[in-house]
XYZ file of C-alpha atoms in Angstrom:
649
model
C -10.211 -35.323 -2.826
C -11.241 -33.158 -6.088
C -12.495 -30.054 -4.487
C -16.214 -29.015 -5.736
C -17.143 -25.786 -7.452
C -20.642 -25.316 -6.822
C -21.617 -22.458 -9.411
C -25.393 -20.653 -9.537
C -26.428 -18.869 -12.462
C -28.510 -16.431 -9.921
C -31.956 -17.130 -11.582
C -30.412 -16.818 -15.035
C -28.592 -13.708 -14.700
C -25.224 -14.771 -16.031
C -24.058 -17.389 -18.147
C -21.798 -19.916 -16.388
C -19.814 -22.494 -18.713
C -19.040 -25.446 -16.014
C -17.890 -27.604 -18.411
C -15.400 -25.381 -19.409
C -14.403 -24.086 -15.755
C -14.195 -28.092 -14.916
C -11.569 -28.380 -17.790
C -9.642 -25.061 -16.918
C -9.306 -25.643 -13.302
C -8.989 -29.218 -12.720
C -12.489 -29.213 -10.368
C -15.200 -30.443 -9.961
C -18.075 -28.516 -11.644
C -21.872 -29.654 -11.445
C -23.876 -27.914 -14.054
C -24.952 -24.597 -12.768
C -27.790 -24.164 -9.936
C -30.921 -21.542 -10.620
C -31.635 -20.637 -6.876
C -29.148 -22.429 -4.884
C -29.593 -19.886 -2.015
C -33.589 -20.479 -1.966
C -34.821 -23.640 -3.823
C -32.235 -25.413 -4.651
C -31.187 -25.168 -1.066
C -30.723 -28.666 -0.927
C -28.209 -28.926 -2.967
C -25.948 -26.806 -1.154
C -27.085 -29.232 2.080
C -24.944 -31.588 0.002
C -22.118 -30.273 -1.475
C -21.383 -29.114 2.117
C -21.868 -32.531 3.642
C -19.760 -34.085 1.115
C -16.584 -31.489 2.302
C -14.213 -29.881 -0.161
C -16.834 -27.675 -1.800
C -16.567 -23.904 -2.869
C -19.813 -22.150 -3.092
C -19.784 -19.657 -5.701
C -22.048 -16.408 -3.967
C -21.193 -14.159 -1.101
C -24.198 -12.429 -1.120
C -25.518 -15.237 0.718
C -23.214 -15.677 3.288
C -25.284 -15.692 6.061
C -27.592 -18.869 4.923
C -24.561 -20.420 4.247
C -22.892 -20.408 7.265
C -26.068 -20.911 9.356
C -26.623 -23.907 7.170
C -23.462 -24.803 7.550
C -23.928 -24.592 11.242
C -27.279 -26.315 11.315
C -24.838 -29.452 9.545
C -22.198 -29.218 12.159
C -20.294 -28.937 8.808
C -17.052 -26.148 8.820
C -18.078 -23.063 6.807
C -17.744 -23.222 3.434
C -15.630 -21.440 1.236
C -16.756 -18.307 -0.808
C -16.040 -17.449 -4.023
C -17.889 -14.348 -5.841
C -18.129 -15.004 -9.155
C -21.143 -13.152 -10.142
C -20.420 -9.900 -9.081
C -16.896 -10.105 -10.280
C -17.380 -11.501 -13.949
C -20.579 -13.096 -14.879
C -22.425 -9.752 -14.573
C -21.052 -7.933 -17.691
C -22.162 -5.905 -20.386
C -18.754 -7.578 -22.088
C -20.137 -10.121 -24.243
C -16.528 -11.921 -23.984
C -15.461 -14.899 -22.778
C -15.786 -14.977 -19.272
C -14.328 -18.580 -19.085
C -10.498 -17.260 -18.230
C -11.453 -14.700 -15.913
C -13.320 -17.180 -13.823
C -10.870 -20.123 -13.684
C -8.438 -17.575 -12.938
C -11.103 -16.311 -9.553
C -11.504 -19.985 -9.038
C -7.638 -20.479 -8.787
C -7.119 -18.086 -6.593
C -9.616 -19.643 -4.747
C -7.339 -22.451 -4.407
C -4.450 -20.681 -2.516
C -4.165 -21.457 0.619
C -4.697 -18.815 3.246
C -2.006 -17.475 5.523
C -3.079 -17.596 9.447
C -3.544 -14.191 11.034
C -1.385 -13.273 13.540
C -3.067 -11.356 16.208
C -2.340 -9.713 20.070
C -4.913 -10.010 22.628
C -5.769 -6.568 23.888
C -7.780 -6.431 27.565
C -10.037 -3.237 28.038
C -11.308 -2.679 31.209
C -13.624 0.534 30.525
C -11.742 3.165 31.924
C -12.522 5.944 29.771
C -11.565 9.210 29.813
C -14.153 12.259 28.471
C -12.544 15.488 27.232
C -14.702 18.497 26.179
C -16.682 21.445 27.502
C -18.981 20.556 30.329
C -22.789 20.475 29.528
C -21.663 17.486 26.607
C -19.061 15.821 28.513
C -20.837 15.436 31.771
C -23.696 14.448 29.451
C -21.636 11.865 27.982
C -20.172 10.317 30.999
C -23.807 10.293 32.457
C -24.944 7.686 29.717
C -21.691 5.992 30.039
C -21.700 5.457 34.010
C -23.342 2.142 34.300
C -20.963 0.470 31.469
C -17.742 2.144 31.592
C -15.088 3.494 34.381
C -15.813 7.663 33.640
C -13.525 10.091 33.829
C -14.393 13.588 32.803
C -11.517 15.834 32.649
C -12.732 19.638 32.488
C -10.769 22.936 32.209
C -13.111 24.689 35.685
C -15.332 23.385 38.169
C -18.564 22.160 37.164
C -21.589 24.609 37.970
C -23.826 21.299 38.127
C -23.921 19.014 41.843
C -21.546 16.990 42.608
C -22.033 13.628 41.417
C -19.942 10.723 42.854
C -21.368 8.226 39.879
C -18.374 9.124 38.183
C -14.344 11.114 38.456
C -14.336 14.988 37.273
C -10.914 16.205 37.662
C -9.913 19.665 36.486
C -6.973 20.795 34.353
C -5.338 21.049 30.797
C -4.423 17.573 29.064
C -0.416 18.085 27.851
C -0.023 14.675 26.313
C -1.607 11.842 25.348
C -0.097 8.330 23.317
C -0.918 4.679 23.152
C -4.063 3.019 21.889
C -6.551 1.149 22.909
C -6.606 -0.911 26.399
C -3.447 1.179 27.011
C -3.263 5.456 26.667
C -1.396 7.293 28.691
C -1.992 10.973 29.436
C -0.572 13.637 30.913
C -2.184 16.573 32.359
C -1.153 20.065 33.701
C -2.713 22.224 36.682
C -4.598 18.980 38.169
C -6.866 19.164 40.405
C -8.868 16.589 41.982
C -12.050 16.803 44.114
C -11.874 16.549 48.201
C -15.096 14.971 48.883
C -15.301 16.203 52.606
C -17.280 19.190 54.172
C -20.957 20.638 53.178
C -21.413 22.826 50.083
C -20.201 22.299 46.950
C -16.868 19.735 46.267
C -13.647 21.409 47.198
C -10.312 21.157 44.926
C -6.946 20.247 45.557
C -4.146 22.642 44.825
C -3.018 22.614 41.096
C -0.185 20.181 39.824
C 1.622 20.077 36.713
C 2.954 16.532 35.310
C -0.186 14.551 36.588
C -0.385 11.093 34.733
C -2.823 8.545 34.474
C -3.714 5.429 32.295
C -6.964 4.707 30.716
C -8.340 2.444 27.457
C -10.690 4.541 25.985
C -10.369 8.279 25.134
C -13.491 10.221 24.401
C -12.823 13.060 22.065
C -15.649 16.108 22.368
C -13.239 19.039 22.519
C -13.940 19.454 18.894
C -10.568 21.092 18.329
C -8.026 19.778 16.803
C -6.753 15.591 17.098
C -4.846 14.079 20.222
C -3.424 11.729 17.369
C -1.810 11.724 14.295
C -4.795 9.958 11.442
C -7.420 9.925 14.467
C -9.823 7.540 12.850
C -6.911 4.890 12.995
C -6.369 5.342 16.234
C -8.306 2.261 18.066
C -9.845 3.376 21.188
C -9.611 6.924 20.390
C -13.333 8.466 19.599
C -14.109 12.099 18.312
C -17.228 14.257 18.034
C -17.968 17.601 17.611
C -20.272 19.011 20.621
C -22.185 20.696 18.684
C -23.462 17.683 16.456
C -25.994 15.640 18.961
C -25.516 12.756 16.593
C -22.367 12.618 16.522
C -21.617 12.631 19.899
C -24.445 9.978 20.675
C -22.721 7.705 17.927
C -19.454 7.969 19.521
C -20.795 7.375 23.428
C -22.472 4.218 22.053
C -19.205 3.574 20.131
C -17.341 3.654 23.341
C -19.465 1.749 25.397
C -18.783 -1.256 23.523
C -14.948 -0.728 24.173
C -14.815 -3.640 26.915
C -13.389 -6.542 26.928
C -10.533 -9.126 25.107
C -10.049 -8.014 21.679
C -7.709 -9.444 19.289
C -5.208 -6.762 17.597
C -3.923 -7.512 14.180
C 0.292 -7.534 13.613
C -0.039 -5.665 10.621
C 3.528 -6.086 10.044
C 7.274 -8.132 10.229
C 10.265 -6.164 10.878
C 13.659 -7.377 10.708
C 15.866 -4.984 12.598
C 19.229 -6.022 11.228
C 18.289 -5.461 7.696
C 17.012 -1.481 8.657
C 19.207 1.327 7.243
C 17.585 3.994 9.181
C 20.755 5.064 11.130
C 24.947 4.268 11.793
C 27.164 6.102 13.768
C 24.096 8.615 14.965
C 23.929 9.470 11.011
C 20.567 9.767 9.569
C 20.251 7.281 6.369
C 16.580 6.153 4.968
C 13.839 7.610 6.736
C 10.481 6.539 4.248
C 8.802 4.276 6.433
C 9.070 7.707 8.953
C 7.913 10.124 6.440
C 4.921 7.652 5.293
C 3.451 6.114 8.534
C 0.084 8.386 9.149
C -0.306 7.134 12.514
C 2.987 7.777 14.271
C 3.405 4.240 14.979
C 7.087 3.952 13.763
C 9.533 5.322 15.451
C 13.456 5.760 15.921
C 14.940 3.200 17.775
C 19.118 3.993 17.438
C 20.095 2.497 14.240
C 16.701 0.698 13.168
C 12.852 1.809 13.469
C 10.737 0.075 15.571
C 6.923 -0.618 14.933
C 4.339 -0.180 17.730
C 2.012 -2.833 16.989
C -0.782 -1.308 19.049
C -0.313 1.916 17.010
C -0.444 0.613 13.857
C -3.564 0.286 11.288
C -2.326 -1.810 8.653
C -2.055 0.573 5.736
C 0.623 -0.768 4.338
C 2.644 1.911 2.730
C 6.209 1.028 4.691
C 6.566 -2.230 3.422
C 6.240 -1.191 -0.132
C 8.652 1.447 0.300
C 11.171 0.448 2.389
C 14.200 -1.064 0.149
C 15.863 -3.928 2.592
C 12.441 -6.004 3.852
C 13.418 -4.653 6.977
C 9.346 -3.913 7.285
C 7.373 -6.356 5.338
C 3.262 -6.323 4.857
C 1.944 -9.550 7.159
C -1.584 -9.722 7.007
C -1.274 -11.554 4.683
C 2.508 -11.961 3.679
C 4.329 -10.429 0.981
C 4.827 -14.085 -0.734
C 0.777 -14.616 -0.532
C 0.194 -11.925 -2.581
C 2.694 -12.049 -5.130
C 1.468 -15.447 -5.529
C -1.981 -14.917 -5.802
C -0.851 -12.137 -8.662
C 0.724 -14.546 -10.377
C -1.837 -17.319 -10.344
C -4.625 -14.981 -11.655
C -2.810 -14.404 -14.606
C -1.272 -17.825 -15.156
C -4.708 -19.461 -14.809
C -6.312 -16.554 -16.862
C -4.079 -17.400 -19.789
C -4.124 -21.192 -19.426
C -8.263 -20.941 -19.523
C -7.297 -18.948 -23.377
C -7.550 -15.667 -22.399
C -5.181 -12.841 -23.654
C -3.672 -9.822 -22.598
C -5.484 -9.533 -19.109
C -5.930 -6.446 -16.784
C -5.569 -6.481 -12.915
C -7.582 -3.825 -11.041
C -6.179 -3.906 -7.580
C -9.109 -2.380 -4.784
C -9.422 -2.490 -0.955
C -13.070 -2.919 0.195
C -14.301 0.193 -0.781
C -13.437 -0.204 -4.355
C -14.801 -4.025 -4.199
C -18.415 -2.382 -3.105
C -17.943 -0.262 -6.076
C -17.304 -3.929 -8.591
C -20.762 -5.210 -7.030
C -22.582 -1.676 -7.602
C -21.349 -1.589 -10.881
C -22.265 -5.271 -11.653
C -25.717 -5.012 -10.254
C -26.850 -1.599 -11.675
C -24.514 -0.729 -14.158
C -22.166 -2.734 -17.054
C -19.986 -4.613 -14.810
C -15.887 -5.193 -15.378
C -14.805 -6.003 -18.943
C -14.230 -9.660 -19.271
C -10.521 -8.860 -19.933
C -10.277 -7.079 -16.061
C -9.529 -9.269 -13.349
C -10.390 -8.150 -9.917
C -8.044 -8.529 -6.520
C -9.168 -7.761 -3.364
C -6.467 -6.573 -0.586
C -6.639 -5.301 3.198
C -4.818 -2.098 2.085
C -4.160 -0.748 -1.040
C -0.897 0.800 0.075
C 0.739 -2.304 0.473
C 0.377 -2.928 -3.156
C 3.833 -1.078 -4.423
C 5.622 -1.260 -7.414
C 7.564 -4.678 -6.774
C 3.847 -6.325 -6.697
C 2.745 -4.788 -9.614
C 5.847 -5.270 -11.612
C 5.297 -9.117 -10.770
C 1.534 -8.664 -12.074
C 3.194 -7.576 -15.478
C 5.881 -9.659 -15.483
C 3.027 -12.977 -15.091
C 0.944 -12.166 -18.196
C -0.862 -8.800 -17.039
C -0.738 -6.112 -19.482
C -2.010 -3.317 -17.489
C -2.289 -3.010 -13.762
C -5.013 -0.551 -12.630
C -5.289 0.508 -8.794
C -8.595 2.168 -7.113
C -7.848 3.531 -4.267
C -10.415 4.593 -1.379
C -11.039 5.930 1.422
C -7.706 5.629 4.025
C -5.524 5.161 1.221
C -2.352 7.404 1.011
C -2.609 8.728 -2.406
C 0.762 10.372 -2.480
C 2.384 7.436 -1.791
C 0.262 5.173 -4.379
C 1.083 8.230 -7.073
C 4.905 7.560 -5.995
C 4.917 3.633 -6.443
C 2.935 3.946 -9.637
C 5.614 6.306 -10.807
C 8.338 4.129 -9.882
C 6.254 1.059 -11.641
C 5.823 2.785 -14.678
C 9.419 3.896 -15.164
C 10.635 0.184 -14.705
C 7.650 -1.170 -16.582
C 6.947 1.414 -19.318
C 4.687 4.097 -20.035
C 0.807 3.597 -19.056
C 1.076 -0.197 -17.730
C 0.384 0.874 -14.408
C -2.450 3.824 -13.316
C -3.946 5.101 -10.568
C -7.797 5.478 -11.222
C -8.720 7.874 -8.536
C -12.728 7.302 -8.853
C -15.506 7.328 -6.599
C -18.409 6.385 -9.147
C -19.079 3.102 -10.386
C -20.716 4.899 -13.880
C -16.616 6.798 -14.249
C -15.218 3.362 -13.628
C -16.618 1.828 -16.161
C -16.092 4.433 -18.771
C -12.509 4.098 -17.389
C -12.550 0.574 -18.028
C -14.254 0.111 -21.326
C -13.163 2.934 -22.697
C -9.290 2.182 -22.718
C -7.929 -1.346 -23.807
C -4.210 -2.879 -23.200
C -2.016 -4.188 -25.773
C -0.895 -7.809 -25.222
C 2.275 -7.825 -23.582
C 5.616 -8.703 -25.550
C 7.141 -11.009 -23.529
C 6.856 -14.117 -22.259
C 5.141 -14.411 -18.738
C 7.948 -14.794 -16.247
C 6.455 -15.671 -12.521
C 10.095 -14.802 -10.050
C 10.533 -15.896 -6.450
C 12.590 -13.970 -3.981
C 12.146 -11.035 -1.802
C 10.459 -7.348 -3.060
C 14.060 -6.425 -4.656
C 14.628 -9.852 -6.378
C 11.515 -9.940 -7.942
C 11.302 -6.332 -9.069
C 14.706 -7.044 -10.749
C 14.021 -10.006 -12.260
C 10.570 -8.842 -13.624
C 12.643 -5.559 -14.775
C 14.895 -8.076 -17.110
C 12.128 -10.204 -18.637
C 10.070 -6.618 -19.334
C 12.780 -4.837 -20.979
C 14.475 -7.297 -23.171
C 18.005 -5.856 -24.447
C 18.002 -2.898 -21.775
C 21.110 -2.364 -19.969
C 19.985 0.269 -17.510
C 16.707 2.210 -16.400
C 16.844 5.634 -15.480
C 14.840 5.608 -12.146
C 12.551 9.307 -10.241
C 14.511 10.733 -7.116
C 14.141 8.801 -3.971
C 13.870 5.601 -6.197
C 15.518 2.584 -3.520
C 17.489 1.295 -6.496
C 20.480 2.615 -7.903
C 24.495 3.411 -7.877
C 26.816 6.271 -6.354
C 29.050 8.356 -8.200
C 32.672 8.973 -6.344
C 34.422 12.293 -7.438
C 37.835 10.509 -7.711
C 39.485 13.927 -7.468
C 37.769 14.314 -4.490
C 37.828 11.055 -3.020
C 41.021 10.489 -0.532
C 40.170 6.742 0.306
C 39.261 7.255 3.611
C 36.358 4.243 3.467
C 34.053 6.145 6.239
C 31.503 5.707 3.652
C 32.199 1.536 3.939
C 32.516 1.544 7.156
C 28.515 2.866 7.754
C 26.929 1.370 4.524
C 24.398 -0.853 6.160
C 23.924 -3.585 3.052
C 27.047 -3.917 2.231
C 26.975 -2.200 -1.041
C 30.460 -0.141 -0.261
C 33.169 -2.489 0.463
C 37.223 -1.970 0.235
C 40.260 -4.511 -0.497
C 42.540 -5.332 2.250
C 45.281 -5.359 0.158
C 45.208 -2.295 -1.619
C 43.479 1.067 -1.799
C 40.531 0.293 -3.233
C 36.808 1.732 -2.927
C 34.155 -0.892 -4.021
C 30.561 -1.027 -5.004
C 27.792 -4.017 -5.759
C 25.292 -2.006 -7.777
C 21.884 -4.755 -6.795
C 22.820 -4.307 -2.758
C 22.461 -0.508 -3.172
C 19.813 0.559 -0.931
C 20.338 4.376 -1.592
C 20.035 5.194 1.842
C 22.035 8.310 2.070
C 24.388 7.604 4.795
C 27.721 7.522 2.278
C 26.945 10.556 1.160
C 26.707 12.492 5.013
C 29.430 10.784 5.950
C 31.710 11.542 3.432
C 33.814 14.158 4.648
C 35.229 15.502 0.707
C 31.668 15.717 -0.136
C 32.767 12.991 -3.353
C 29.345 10.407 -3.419
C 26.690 11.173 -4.537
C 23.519 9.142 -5.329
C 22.234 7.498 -8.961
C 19.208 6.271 -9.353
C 18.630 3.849 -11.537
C 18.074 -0.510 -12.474
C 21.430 -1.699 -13.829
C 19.769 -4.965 -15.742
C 23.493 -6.194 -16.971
C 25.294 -8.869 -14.488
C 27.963 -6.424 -13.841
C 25.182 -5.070 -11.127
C 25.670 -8.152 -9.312
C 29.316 -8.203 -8.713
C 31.515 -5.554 -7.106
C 33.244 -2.806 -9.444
C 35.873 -0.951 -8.678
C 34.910 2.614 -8.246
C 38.119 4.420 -7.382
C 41.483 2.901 -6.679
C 45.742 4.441 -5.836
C 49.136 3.335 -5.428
C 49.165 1.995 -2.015
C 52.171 3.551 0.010
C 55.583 1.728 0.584
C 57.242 1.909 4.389
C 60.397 3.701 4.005
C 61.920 1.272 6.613
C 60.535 -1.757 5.514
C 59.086 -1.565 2.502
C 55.521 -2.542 3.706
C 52.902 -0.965 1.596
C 50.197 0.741 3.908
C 47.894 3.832 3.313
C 47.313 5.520 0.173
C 50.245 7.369 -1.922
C 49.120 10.536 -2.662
C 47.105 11.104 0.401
C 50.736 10.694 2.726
C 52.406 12.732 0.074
C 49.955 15.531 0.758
C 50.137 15.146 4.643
C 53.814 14.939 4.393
C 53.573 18.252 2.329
C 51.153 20.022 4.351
C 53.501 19.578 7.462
C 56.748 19.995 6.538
C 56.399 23.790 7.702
C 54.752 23.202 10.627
C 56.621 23.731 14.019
C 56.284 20.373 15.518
C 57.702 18.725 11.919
C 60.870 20.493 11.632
C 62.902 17.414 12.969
C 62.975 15.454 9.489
C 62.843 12.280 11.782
C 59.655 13.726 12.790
C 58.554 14.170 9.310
C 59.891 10.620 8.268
C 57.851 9.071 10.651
C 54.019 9.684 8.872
C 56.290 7.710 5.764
C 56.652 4.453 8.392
C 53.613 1.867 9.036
C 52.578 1.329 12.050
C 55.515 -0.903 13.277
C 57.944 0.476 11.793
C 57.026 4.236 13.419
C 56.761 2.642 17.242
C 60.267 1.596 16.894
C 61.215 4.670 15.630
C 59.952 6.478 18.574
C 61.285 4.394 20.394
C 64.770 4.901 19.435
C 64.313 8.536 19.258
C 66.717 10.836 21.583
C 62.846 12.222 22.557
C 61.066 9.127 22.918
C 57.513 9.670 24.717
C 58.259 5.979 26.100
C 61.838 6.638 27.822
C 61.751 7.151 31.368
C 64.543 9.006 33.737
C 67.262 6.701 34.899
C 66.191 3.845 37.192
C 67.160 4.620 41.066
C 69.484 2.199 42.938
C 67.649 -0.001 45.035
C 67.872 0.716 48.928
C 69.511 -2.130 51.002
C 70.036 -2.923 55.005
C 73.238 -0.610 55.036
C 71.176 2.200 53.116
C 68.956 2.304 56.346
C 71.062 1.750 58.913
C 72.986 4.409 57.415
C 70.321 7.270 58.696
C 69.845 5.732 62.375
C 70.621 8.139 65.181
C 71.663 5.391 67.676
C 74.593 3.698 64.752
């Protein structure tokens, strides 16, 4: 079935050609409603009885779906078209820019995948008495209280809720599942008149709870505290604050269902080998603290982490890859905005890439102020971060001639800046920017006052992983390049072996962790695939000459994707057998280095670093001062051997 694209021109606000959207998209367009939200109701009665129908305006969600609901009909399916292109000061087209929202309409949507997280209500209050016991006095009847202070409370004793006393060490975990540790504890012993006696104080107390209430106003428990899910903070002396975060935490009860932010694959990680320290940006990136060490690969706390987004577009393997929603889903719906846009006869488009801050920023502009350009096409993702320069290298590689990211609050701008940087030096010079803007008015001027060549290529749309499609988008961008000088840390790139240096000792092959570094088993030979290159870092620690050291760059030429012989020497012959082992020079300078040392003044001593390994066993063997000779065997004993020594023969 044809799916329906039921389009309202919001009381005649926009222009909205359905005929052409019908002919660009392959739907289903009825000519365009006035008031399909009020009196045209009806029709949207219809088109959601009928199934298959995509209602063009959020703002109306909510009659939507309740008339959706009053139809036992499934919700329908949203598509903001108003906000997003028909409200424009651009007196453009706007024809590509919606088929291309309508087509990405089309996509299908990945499932979340989601934990189940069970709070019971025990809640924890830290801060100085008069507000905490205030706190856990509202709190009483709905949560399990605990108010931790640093000296007994001057007020009664209340058994409505726990005060312990002492000094909080520690504290990790998230929601439904903190732990804490606490120093000098003391807990109340509720016998005998007068006021509550204390137990002595103890030092390594610890205790679970699922909610931590914050009103120390010091400094955080956690790393990015307003990530942290069950973790609320006030300051005590801001009444509002602290009532916002009691009636925060008293809805903190019950099942709730934790996004997995992301996919790891352990085996492709090359955090660590051999207890040697390789790529560590995931570690230096991750504001929460949720990734961790875990021997030779991270590991991910999933309760820990927020979804940001920033370790799966730097890390250089896939060993951590965005999930919610998929790597895949959003290169493709990059590439089907601009396919559709240029199909539908539009021309050198824009992408402007927000989170949901800079998508309330598209509607305040649209309703108040000029709107996008009819040559900007807007996409919507959970986290900006996760949009690194692999994504927007396929955005440029699929038609788009400038990629424009607005980034909001909880964005890492650091890390954008860095991805941006990396973007531009693979994709040129200005096709990629960071508008760091907080007014709809300096958007605009942004916007309309800057305009993108068309691109000089052909639109290329690559499949693969991250590194794939960054390389393959890297070709079709720089036609006739060879190779692309690349910042520091960039995860592309080749190593550079000082062959005077070098000795051939292949530790470095040994710990590469993609394979890169590889030798020849029949000669001396020291190997490197230029695409595998993760530039890690562990060849050059373990390197004990000091010879590697790191390139970065894009080799675009084939010879990236095959191995090249980076140094090579004379393998050594036996001088027994004739079997080639080792490398020449590197016995020649052993052989040297020993030949006035005390233990080496035998010359068969000497001749034996020359042998291979069979061919020196024997020899030792054979020696007059073999390690494996043993004293002369003794005669066995026999009958007459005993009888021999008795007293009564």
């Amino acid at each position: 079935m044809i799916k329906s694209l039921i389009t309202c021109d919001c009381l005649g606000s926009q222009d909205v050609d359905t005929q052409g959207l019908a002919k660009a998209t392959g739907l289903n367009v009825p000519p365009a409603c006035t008031a399909l939200c009020t009196k045209q109701i009806d029709l949207a009665a219809a088109a959601l009885q009928g199934g298959d129908a995509i209602i063009c305006c959020t703002q109306e969600a909510r009659a939507f779906e309740a008339l959706a609901e009053e139809l036992n009909a499934p919700s329908p399916a949203l598509l903001d078209l108003r906000d997003r292109a028909g409200w424009s000061a651009d007196d453009s087209s706007k024809l590509p820019k919606m088929s291309a929202l309508a087509a990405e309409a089309l996509l299908p949507g990945a499932a979340p995948k989601t934990r189940d997280v069970v709070s019971e209500g025990l809640c924890l209050i830290l801060g100085p008495e008069e507000v905490a016991l205030n706190a856990a006095e509202r709190l009483k009847d709905t949560l399990g209280v605990t108010v931790l202070l640093e000296a007994a409370p001057d007020q009664p004793a209340t058994r409505d809720y726990d005060i312990v006393l002492g000094s909080l060490r520690s504290a990790s975990g998230a929601l439904g599942q903190f732990q804490v540790r606490i120093d000098a504890l003391q807990v109340p012993e509720p016998g005998g008149r007068g006021a509550l006696g204390w137990s002595s104080p103890r030092d390594g107390g610890q205790s679970e709870c699922d909610i931590i209430l914050d009103l120390r106003g010091g400094a955080a428990l956690f790393l990015a505290p307003e990530k942290r899910e069950g973790y609320l903070r006030a300051d005590p002396g801001h009444p509002s604050s602290v009532a916002a975060a009691v009636l925060a935490a008293s809805q903190l009860t019950g099942v709730f269902e934790k996004p997995l932010y992301v996919r790891t694959e352990p085996l492709l990680c090359a955090h660590s080998r051999a207890e040697q320290t390789g790529c560590s940006r995931c570690l230096d990136l991750c504001p929460t603290g949720a990734i961790t060490p875990s021997g030779d690969h991270v590991s991910v706390d999933p309760m820990i982490c927020a979804g940001c987004g920033a370790c799966s577009a730097v890390c250089p393997s896939g060993a951590i890859s965005y999930d919610a929603p998929p790597v895949d889903l959003t290169m493709r719906r990059v590439q089907t905005l601009a396919k559709a846009y240029l199909d539908a006869g539009g021309a050198a488009p824009r992408l402007l890439v927000s989170g949901a801050h800079g998508s309330e920023m598209i509607r305040l502009s649209a309703r108040y102020g000029r709107g996008l350009p009819a040559d900007t096409v807007p996409m919507e993702v959970p986290a900006l971060n996760l949009f690194g320069h692999a994504e927007a290298l396929a955005a440029l590689a699929a038609g788009f001639a400038q990629v424009s990211l607005l980034p909001g609050p909880g964005t890492d701008p650091e890390a954008l800046l860095a991805q941006v940087g990396l973007a531009e030096a693979i994709g040129g010079t200005g096709t990629v920017q960071m508008l760091d803007l907080n007014d709809p008015e300096a958007l605009e001027d942004a916007l309309y006052g800057s305009k993108a060549s068309s691109p000089a290529v052909a639109p290329v749309r690559p499949l693969g992983n991250r590194r794939q499609i960054t390389r393959l988008a890297a070709r079709a961008l720089n036609p006739g390049a060879e190779v692309l000088n690349l910042p520091e840390g960039a995860p592309y790139g080749a190593v550079a072996v000082d062959t005077e240096s070098c000795t051939l000792c292949l530790s470095c092959v040994s710990l590469c962790p993609s394979g890169a570094l590889g030798d020849n088993p029949d000669t001396p030979q020291l190997r490197f695939q230029e695409d595998a290159c993760l530039q890690c870092g562990l060849c050059t620690k373990v390197c004990p000459e000091d010879a590697i050291t790191l390139v970065p760059r894009l080799d675009l030429t084939p010879a990236a994707l095959t191995q090249q012989v980076l140094n090579e020497e004379e393998p050594f012959a036996c001088i027994e057998c004739g079997a080639l082992f080792g490398v020449k020079s590197t016995i020649e300078k052993i052989t040297e280095k020993l030949a006035a040392h005390s233990m080496y003044q035998n010359p068969g001593a000497l001749k034996m670093i020359q042998m291979c390994d069979d061919c020196r066993v024997n020899a030792q063997f054979h020696a007059d001062s073999s390690p494996f000779a043993g004293g002369e065997r003794p005669r066995p004993r026999t009958t007459d051997d005993y009888l021999s020594k008795r007293r009564d023969h």
